[in-house]
CSV table of C-alpha atoms and ligand atoms in Angstrom, one decimal:
chain,number,residue,atom,x,y,z
Z,503,MET,CA,0.0,0.0,0.0
Z,504,PRO,CA,1.2,3.5,-0.7
Z,505,ASP,CA,0.4,4.8,2.7
Z,506,ILE,CA,1.9,3.4,5.9
Z,507,THR,CA,-0.5,5.0,8.4
Z,508,PRO,CA,-3.8,3.2,8.9
Z,509,HIS,CA,-6.9,5.2,8.2
Z,510,ASP,CA,-10.6,5.0,8.1
Z,511,LEU,CA,-13.0,6.1,5.4
Z,512,GLU,CA,-14.1,9.1,7.3
Z,513,SER,CA,-10.6,10.6,7.6
Z,514,VAL,CA,-9.7,9.7,4.1
Z,515,LEU,CA,-12.8,11.6,2.8
Z,516,ARG,CA,-12.1,14.5,5.1
Z,517,ASP,CA,-8.4,14.9,4.5
Z,518,TRP,CA,-8.5,15.2,0.7
Z,519,ASP,CA,-8.4,18.4,-1.2
Z,520,GLY,CA,-10.1,17.0,-4.3
Z,521,GLU,CA,-13.6,18.1,-5.5
Z,522,ALA,CA,-15.6,15.0,-4.6
Z,523,SER,CA,-15.3,11.3,-3.7
Z,524,VAL,CA,-18.1,9.1,-5.0
Z,525,ALA,CA,-18.5,5.8,-3.1
Z,526,ARG,CA,-20.8,2.9,-3.5
Z,527,PHE,CA,-20.8,-0.5,-1.9
Z,528,ASP,CA,-21.5,-3.3,-4.3
Z,529,ARG,CA,-23.4,-5.8,-2.1
Z,530,GLU,CA,-23.4,-8.6,-4.7
Z,531,SER,CA,-19.6,-8.8,-5.0
Z,532,GLY,CA,-18.6,-7.3,-1.7
Z,533,ALA,CA,-16.5,-4.7,-3.6
Z,534,TRP,CA,-16.3,-1.0,-3.0
Z,535,ILE,CA,-16.6,1.3,-6.0
Z,536,PHE,CA,-14.8,4.6,-5.5
Z,537,ILE,CA,-14.6,7.4,-8.0
Z,538,ALA,CA,-12.3,10.3,-6.9
Z,539,LEU,CA,-13.0,13.5,-8.8
Z,540,HIS,CA,-9.9,15.6,-8.1
Z,541,SER,CA,-10.2,18.6,-10.4
Z,542,THR,CA,-12.5,19.8,-13.1
Z,543,VAL,CA,-10.7,23.1,-13.6
Z,544,LEU,CA,-9.6,22.1,-17.1
Z,545,GLY,CA,-12.6,20.0,-18.0
Z,546,PRO,CA,-14.6,16.9,-17.0
Z,547,ALA,CA,-12.6,14.4,-15.1
Z,548,VAL,CA,-11.1,11.4,-17.0
Z,549,GLY,CA,-8.9,8.7,-15.6
Z,550,GLY,CA,-8.5,4.9,-15.6
Z,551,THR,CA,-10.3,2.3,-13.7
Z,552,ARG,CA,-8.1,0.2,-11.4
Z,553,MET,CA,-9.3,-3.1,-9.9
Z,554,ARG,CA,-7.4,-4.9,-7.2
Z,555,VAL,CA,-7.6,-6.4,-3.7
Z,556,TYR,CA,-7.0,-3.9,-0.9
Z,557,PRO,CA,-6.6,-4.6,2.8
Z,558,THR,CA,-9.4,-2.2,3.7
Z,559,PRO,CA,-11.9,0.0,1.7
Z,560,ALA,CA,-10.1,3.1,3.0
Z,561,ASP,CA,-6.9,2.0,1.2
Z,562,GLY,CA,-8.8,1.7,-2.0
Z,563,LEU,CA,-10.4,5.2,-1.6
Z,564,ARG,CA,-7.0,6.7,-0.7
Z,565,ASP,CA,-5.5,5.1,-3.8
Z,566,ALA,CA,-8.3,6.5,-6.0
Z,567,GLN,CA,-7.7,9.9,-4.6
Z,568,ARG,CA,-3.9,9.9,-5.1
Z,569,LEU,CA,-4.3,8.6,-8.6
Z,570,GLY,CA,-7.1,11.1,-9.4
Z,571,GLU,CA,-4.7,13.9,-8.4
Z,572,SER,CA,-2.0,12.4,-10.7
Z,573,MET,CA,-4.5,12.6,-13.6
Z,574,THR,CA,-5.1,16.3,-12.9
Z,575,LEU,CA,-1.3,16.8,-13.1
Z,576,LYS,CA,-1.1,14.6,-16.2
Z,577,TRP,CA,-3.8,16.4,-18.2
Z,578,ALA,CA,-2.4,19.8,-17.2
Z,579,THR,CA,1.1,18.8,-18.3
Z,580,LEU,CA,-0.3,17.7,-21.6
Z,581,GLU,CA,-2.2,21.0,-21.8
Z,582,GLN,CA,-5.5,19.1,-22.6
Z,583,PRO,CA,-9.0,20.4,-21.7
Z,584,VAL,CA,-9.6,17.5,-19.3
Z,585,GLY,CA,-9.8,17.2,-15.5
Z,586,GLY,CA,-8.4,14.7,-13.2
Z,587,GLY,CA,-10.1,11.7,-11.6
Z,588,LYS,CA,-9.7,8.0,-11.1
Z,589,ALA,CA,-11.9,5.0,-10.2
Z,590,VAL,CA,-10.9,2.1,-8.0
Z,591,LEU,CA,-12.9,-1.1,-7.7
Z,592,ALA,CA,-11.6,-2.3,-4.3
Z,593,LEU,CA,-12.1,-6.0,-4.1
Z,594,PRO,CA,-12.2,-7.9,-0.8
Z,595,GLY,CA,-10.6,-10.9,-2.5
Z,596,PRO,CA,-10.3,-12.4,-6.0
Z,597,LEU,CA,-13.5,-12.5,-8.0
Z,598,ASP,CA,-14.6,-15.3,-10.5
Z,599,ALA,CA,-15.3,-14.2,-14.0
Z,600,GLU,CA,-19.1,-14.0,-13.6
Z,601,ALA,CA,-18.9,-11.9,-10.4
Z,602,ARG,CA,-16.4,-9.7,-12.1
Z,603,ARG,CA,-18.7,-9.0,-15.1
Z,604,GLY,CA,-21.5,-8.3,-12.7
Z,605,LEU,CA,-19.4,-5.8,-10.8
Z,606,LEU,CA,-18.3,-4.1,-14.0
Z,607,ARG,CA,-21.9,-3.8,-15.3
Z,608,ARG,CA,-23.0,-2.2,-12.1
Z,609,TYR,CA,-20.0,0.1,-12.0
Z,610,GLY,CA,-20.7,1.1,-15.6
Z,611,GLY,CA,-24.2,2.0,-14.6
Z,612,LEU,CA,-22.8,4.3,-11.9
Z,613,VAL,CA,-20.5,6.0,-14.4
Z,614,GLU,CA,-23.4,6.5,-16.8
Z,615,SER,CA,-25.5,8.0,-14.0
Z,616,LEU,CA,-22.8,10.7,-13.6
Z,617,ARG,CA,-23.6,11.8,-17.1
Z,618,GLY,CA,-20.1,12.7,-18.2
Z,619,ALA,CA,-18.7,14.1,-15.0
Z,620,PHE,CA,-16.3,11.1,-15.2
Z,621,GLY,CA,-14.9,9.3,-18.2
Z,622,THR,CA,-12.7,6.2,-17.9
Z,623,GLY,CA,-10.4,3.7,-19.6
Z,624,GLU,CA,-8.0,0.9,-18.8
Z,625,ASP,CA,-5.7,0.9,-15.8
Z,626,LEU,CA,-3.9,-1.6,-13.6
Z,627,GLY,CA,-6.1,-4.7,-13.0
Z,628,THR,CA,-8.5,-4.0,-15.8
Z,629,THR,CA,-8.4,-5.4,-19.4
Z,630,PRO,CA,-9.5,-4.4,-22.9
Z,631,GLU,CA,-12.3,-7.0,-22.4
Z,632,ASP,CA,-13.4,-5.2,-19.3
Z,633,MET,CA,-13.6,-1.9,-21.2
Z,634,ALA,CA,-15.6,-3.5,-24.0
Z,635,LEU,CA,-18.1,-4.7,-21.4
Z,636,LEU,CA,-18.2,-1.3,-19.7
Z,637,ALA,CA,-18.9,0.3,-23.1
Z,638,THR,CA,-22.1,-1.7,-23.4
Z,639,VAL,CA,-23.4,0.0,-20.3
Z,640,THR,CA,-22.0,3.6,-20.5
Z,641,ARG,CA,-20.9,6.0,-23.2
Z,642,TYR,CA,-18.2,7.4,-21.0
Z,643,VAL,CA,-15.5,4.9,-21.8
Z,644,HIS,CA,-12.4,6.0,-23.8
Z,645,GLY,CA,-10.7,3.8,-26.4
Z,646,VAL,CA,-13.7,1.7,-27.4
Z,647,GLU,CA,-14.9,2.3,-30.9
Z,648,GLY,CA,-17.2,-0.1,-32.8
Z,649,GLY,CA,-16.0,-3.2,-31.0
Z,650,HIS,CA,-12.4,-2.2,-31.2
Z,651,VAL,CA,-10.6,-1.6,-27.9
Z,652,THR,CA,-7.4,0.4,-27.8
Z,653,ASP,CA,-4.9,-0.7,-25.2
Z,654,PRO,CA,-3.2,2.4,-23.8
Z,655,GLY,CA,-0.1,0.3,-22.8
Z,656,PRO,CA,2.0,0.5,-26.0
Z,657,PHE,CA,1.4,4.3,-26.2
Z,658,THR,CA,2.4,4.8,-22.5
Z,659,ALA,CA,5.4,2.7,-23.2
Z,660,ARG,CA,6.5,4.7,-26.3
Z,661,GLY,CA,6.1,7.9,-24.3
Z,662,VAL,CA,8.3,6.5,-21.5
Z,663,ARG,CA,10.9,5.5,-24.0
Z,664,ARG,CA,11.0,9.0,-25.4
Z,665,GLY,CA,11.2,10.4,-21.9
Z,666,ILE,CA,14.1,8.0,-21.0
Z,667,GLU,CA,15.9,9.1,-24.2
Z,668,ALA,CA,15.5,12.8,-23.2
Z,669,ALA,CA,16.7,12.1,-19.7
Z,670,VAL,CA,19.7,10.1,-20.9
Z,671,ARG,CA,20.6,13.0,-23.2
Z,672,SER,CA,20.3,15.5,-20.4
Z,673,VAL,CA,21.9,13.6,-17.5
Z,674,LEU,CA,24.4,11.2,-19.2
Z,675,GLY,CA,25.0,13.4,-22.3
Z,676,ARG,CA,24.4,10.5,-24.6
Z,677,ASP,CA,22.3,10.6,-27.8
Z,678,ASP,CA,21.2,7.0,-28.0
Z,679,LEU,CA,20.5,4.1,-25.7
Z,680,GLY,CA,23.1,1.7,-27.0
Z,681,GLY,CA,24.8,0.1,-24.0
Z,682,VAL,CA,22.8,2.1,-21.5
Z,683,THR,CA,21.6,-0.2,-18.7
Z,684,VAL,CA,17.9,0.1,-17.9
Z,685,LEU,CA,16.1,-1.8,-15.2
Z,686,VAL,CA,12.4,-2.3,-16.0
Z,687,GLN,CA,10.5,-3.1,-12.8
Z,688,GLY,CA,7.3,-4.9,-13.9
Z,689,VAL,CA,7.1,-6.2,-17.4
Z,690,GLY,CA,3.3,-6.1,-17.9
Z,691,ASP,CA,1.0,-4.0,-20.0
Z,692,VAL,CA,3.4,-1.1,-20.2
Z,693,GLY,CA,6.7,-2.5,-18.9
Z,694,TYR,CA,6.9,-5.3,-21.6
Z,695,PRO,CA,6.3,-3.1,-24.7
Z,696,LEU,CA,8.8,-0.6,-23.1
Z,697,ALA,CA,11.4,-3.4,-22.6
Z,698,ARG,CA,10.9,-4.5,-26.2
Z,699,GLU,CA,11.6,-1.0,-27.5
Z,700,LEU,CA,14.6,-0.6,-25.3
Z,701,ALA,CA,16.0,-4.0,-26.4
Z,702,ASP,CA,15.6,-2.9,-30.1
Z,703,LEU,CA,17.5,0.2,-29.3
Z,704,GLY,CA,20.5,-1.8,-28.0
Z,705,ALA,CA,20.0,-1.0,-24.3
Z,706,ARG,CA,21.3,-3.5,-21.7
Z,707,LEU,CA,18.0,-4.7,-20.2
Z,708,LEU,CA,17.5,-5.9,-16.6
Z,709,VAL,CA,13.9,-6.9,-15.7
Z,710,SER,CA,12.1,-7.8,-12.5
Z,711,ASP,CA,8.6,-8.9,-11.8
Z,712,VAL,CA,6.6,-10.7,-9.2
Z,713,ASP,CA,5.1,-12.9,-11.9
Z,714,ALA,CA,7.5,-15.6,-13.1
Z,715,GLY,CA,5.8,-16.0,-16.4
Z,716,ARG,CA,6.3,-12.4,-17.3
Z,717,ILE,CA,10.0,-12.6,-16.4
Z,718,GLU,CA,10.3,-15.7,-18.6
Z,719,ARG,CA,8.8,-13.9,-21.6
Z,720,ALA,CA,11.2,-11.0,-21.2
Z,721,VAL,CA,14.2,-13.2,-20.8
Z,722,THR,CA,13.4,-15.5,-23.7
Z,723,THR,CA,12.0,-13.1,-26.2
Z,724,LEU,CA,14.1,-9.9,-25.4
Z,725,GLY,CA,17.3,-11.4,-24.1
Z,726,ALA,CA,16.8,-9.5,-20.8
Z,727,THR,CA,18.6,-10.4,-17.6
Z,728,ALA,CA,16.3,-11.3,-14.7
Z,729,VAL,CA,16.7,-9.7,-11.3
Z,730,LEU,CA,14.8,-10.9,-8.3
Z,731,PRO,CA,12.1,-8.4,-7.1
Z,732,GLU,CA,13.8,-7.9,-3.8
Z,733,GLU,CA,17.2,-7.3,-5.4
Z,734,ALA,CA,15.9,-4.8,-8.0
Z,735,TRP,CA,16.7,-1.9,-5.7
Z,736,ASP,CA,20.4,-2.8,-5.5
Z,737,ALA,CA,21.0,-3.5,-9.1
Z,738,PRO,CA,23.6,-1.2,-10.7
Z,739,CYS,CA,22.0,0.5,-13.7
Z,740,ASP,CA,21.8,3.9,-15.5
Z,741,VAL,CA,18.0,4.1,-15.5
Z,742,PHE,CA,15.6,2.6,-13.0
Z,743,ALA,CA,12.1,2.4,-14.6
Z,744,PRO,CA,9.3,1.6,-12.2
Z,745,CYS,CA,6.5,0.1,-14.3
Z,746,ALA,CA,4.5,-1.8,-11.7
Z,747,ILE,CA,2.8,-0.5,-8.6
Z,748,GLY,CA,3.2,3.0,-7.0
Z,749,GLY,CA,4.9,4.0,-3.8
Z,750,VAL,CA,8.1,2.3,-4.7
Z,751,LEU,CA,10.4,5.2,-4.0
Z,752,SER,CA,10.7,5.5,-0.3
Z,753,ALA,CA,13.0,6.0,2.7
Z,754,SER,CA,13.8,2.3,2.6
Z,755,THR,CA,14.4,1.9,-1.2
Z,756,ILE,CA,16.1,5.2,-2.2
Z,757,PRO,CA,19.3,4.6,-0.2
Z,758,ARG,CA,19.7,1.3,-2.1
Z,759,LEU,CA,19.3,2.6,-5.6
Z,760,GLN,CA,22.3,2.3,-7.9
Z,761,CYS,CA,21.0,4.4,-10.8
Z,762,ARG,CA,21.4,8.0,-12.2
Z,763,ILE,CA,17.9,8.4,-13.5
Z,764,VAL,CA,14.4,7.2,-12.4
Z,765,ALA,CA,11.9,7.3,-15.2
Z,766,GLY,CA,9.0,4.8,-15.5
Z,767,SER,CA,5.3,4.4,-16.1
Z,768,ALA,CA,4.0,3.6,-12.6
Z,769,ASN,CA,1.6,6.2,-11.2
Z,770,ALA,CA,2.3,7.8,-7.8
Z,771,GLN,CA,5.9,6.5,-7.5
Z,772,LEU,CA,7.0,8.6,-4.5
Z,773,GLU,CA,5.8,7.1,-1.2
Z,774,THR,CA,5.9,10.5,0.5
Z,775,ALA,CA,6.6,14.1,-0.5
Z,776,ASP,CA,10.0,13.9,1.2
Z,777,ASP,CA,11.2,11.2,-1.2
Z,778,GLU,CA,11.9,13.6,-4.0
Z,779,ALA,CA,14.6,15.3,-1.8
Z,780,ARG,CA,16.0,11.9,-0.8
Z,781,LEU,CA,16.5,11.1,-4.5
Z,782,ALA,CA,18.1,14.5,-5.1
Z,783,GLU,CA,20.5,14.0,-2.2
Z,784,ARG,CA,21.7,10.8,-3.8
Z,785,GLY,CA,22.2,12.7,-7.1
Z,786,ILE,CA,19.5,10.7,-8.8
Z,787,VAL,CA,17.4,12.6,-11.4
Z,788,TYR,CA,13.7,11.8,-10.9
Z,789,VAL,CA,11.6,12.3,-14.0
Z,790,PRO,CA,8.1,13.0,-12.5
Z,791,ASP,CA,5.9,10.0,-13.1
Z,792,TYR,CA,2.9,12.0,-14.3
Z,793,VAL,CA,5.0,13.6,-17.0
Z,794,VAL,CA,6.9,10.6,-18.4
Z,795,ASN,CA,3.8,8.2,-18.2
Z,796,ALA,CA,1.3,10.6,-19.8
Z,797,GLY,CA,1.4,8.8,-23.2
Z,798,GLY,CA,-1.6,6.6,-22.6
Z,799,ALA,CA,-3.7,9.6,-21.6
Z,800,TYR,CA,-2.4,11.6,-24.6
Z,801,ALA,CA,-3.3,8.7,-27.0
Z,802,PHE,CA,-6.9,8.7,-25.6
Z,803,ALA,CA,-7.1,12.5,-26.1
Z,804,LEU,CA,-6.0,12.1,-29.7
Z,805,LEU,CA,-8.4,9.2,-30.3
Z,806,GLY,CA,-11.2,11.4,-29.0
Z,807,ARG,CA,-10.3,13.9,-31.7
Z,808,GLY,CA,-10.6,11.2,-34.4
Z,809,GLU,CA,-6.9,10.1,-34.9
Z,810,ARG,CA,-7.3,6.4,-35.5
Z,811,ASP,CA,-4.0,5.5,-37.2
Z,812,GLU,CA,-1.8,3.5,-34.8
Z,813,ALA,CA,1.5,4.4,-36.3
Z,814,ARG,CA,0.6,8.1,-36.3
Z,815,LEU,CA,-0.6,7.9,-32.7
Z,816,LEU,CA,2.8,6.3,-31.7
Z,817,GLU,CA,4.6,9.2,-33.5
Z,818,HIS,CA,2.6,11.7,-31.5
Z,819,MET,CA,4.3,10.2,-28.4
Z,820,ASP,CA,7.4,12.2,-29.3
Z,821,TYR,CA,5.5,15.0,-27.5
Z,822,ILE,CA,6.3,13.2,-24.2
Z,823,GLY,CA,10.0,13.4,-24.9
Z,824,GLU,CA,9.7,17.1,-25.8
Z,825,ILE,CA,8.0,17.8,-22.5
Z,826,VAL,CA,10.6,15.8,-20.5
Z,827,ASP,CA,13.3,17.8,-22.4
Z,828,ALA,CA,11.6,21.1,-21.4
Z,829,VAL,CA,11.1,20.1,-17.8
Z,830,LEU,CA,14.7,18.9,-17.4
Z,831,ALA,CA,16.1,22.0,-19.1
Z,832,GLU,CA,13.9,24.3,-16.9
Z,833,SER,CA,15.1,22.4,-13.8
Z,834,LYS,CA,18.7,22.8,-14.8
Z,835,SER,CA,18.5,26.5,-15.6
Z,836,GLN,CA,16.6,27.3,-12.4
Z,837,GLY,CA,18.5,25.0,-10.2
Z,838,SER,CA,15.2,23.5,-9.1
Z,839,SER,CA,14.1,19.8,-9.0
Z,840,PRO,CA,12.4,18.3,-12.1
Z,841,LEU,CA,9.3,17.9,-9.9
Z,842,ALA,CA,9.3,21.6,-9.1
Z,843,ALA,CA,9.8,22.5,-12.8
Z,844,ALA,CA,7.0,20.1,-13.8
Z,845,GLY,CA,4.8,21.6,-11.0
Z,846,GLN,CA,5.3,25.1,-12.5
Z,847,ARG,CA,4.2,23.8,-15.9
Z,848,VAL,CA,1.1,22.4,-14.3
Z,849,SER,CA,0.3,25.6,-12.4
Z,850,ARG,CA,0.6,27.6,-15.6
Z,851,ALA,CA,-1.9,25.3,-17.4
Z,852,LEU,CA,-4.3,25.3,-14.5
Z,853,ALA,CA,-4.1,29.1,-14.2
Z,854,ARG,CA,-5.1,29.4,-17.9
Z,855,GLY,CA,-8.0,27.1,-17.2
Z,856,ARG,CA,-9.4,29.1,-14.3
W,908,LIG,N1,-4.4,4.3,-16.9
W,908,LIG,C1,-3.6,5.1,-17.8
W,908,LIG,C2,-3.1,6.4,-17.0
W,908,LIG,O1,-3.1,6.4,-15.8
W,908,LIG,C3,-4.2,5.5,-19.1
W,908,LIG,C4,-5.5,6.2,-19.0
W,908,LIG,C5,-5.5,7.6,-19.2
W,908,LIG,C6,-6.7,5.6,-18.9
W,908,LIG,C7,-6.7,8.3,-19.2
W,908,LIG,C8,-7.9,6.3,-18.8
W,908,LIG,C9,-7.8,7.6,-19.0
W,908,LIG,O2,-2.6,7.3,-17.6
């Protein structure tokens, strides 16, 4: 869990600065449905739907809120007229296929009843099939068009690759990834396509994952070197790319990192606000998660405007590299952290929207 302090639903609802938290208990499945609407300053809220088992409902709500805020920052970074929100389907335990479909249908009904205040798409724990099902119940699903479902993973991955290239240029002074060592933590929907691109570019690839099958795939098809999940923190590398769960950069992991750059697709990578300074003290350049991982969101924005061609959509992900370039340049010239520089970009965009 991202947070270490235990909390209850009441305090989680009270202590948030977002606009509203929607909650519904789904009696049939025992799951909680949370939709955290963080900010509609730039437009109606759009963010993915995450489904996973949480120790308590409050942990699920807290996750939705943090991720909803990340979406506000992401859309503002992209300068898109979209607000930030996120949905979490907090399961008490694993669901069978039938129960899962039932939950998704009822969740879709809730989204539809919000009449566009929240739009959604795929995220950790949900699949293209889930999105296709949701789209039969609500209009407010992104990436589903006439039976075709767009997986945001490869677009997010292309954006992260562009961001890594920009960071490697800025920090290591190198124009290509040949021989650059990248550790990809989590080789799933985003981490795997990212690892494949990095391998094609001649990077030295280290991979870790809690799922043995995913490791096997990366090792056999990409020639990656496997690192045990618990040893990922200590592995010497140029770039550490968190592409699994959030909260991985913490007081306990940062002192162990042996990298120069952190840039990956996971949302909410810093466990606490202090972790950014911890990284800086160690001389590690942290590329803000919501900047480098914005490719999936950007792809949905372009799809919404009628861009259907996959190759062209992938080319559009160059924009993520340009933003990372600009953020790192601003951070260098101001002597501020990349997170502070990115925050200024967000503030400028939000001020224009107000
Ligand atoms: N879940 C991805 C993200 O966090 C992609 C996504 C973006 C999904 C926007 C839905 C809406 O960026």
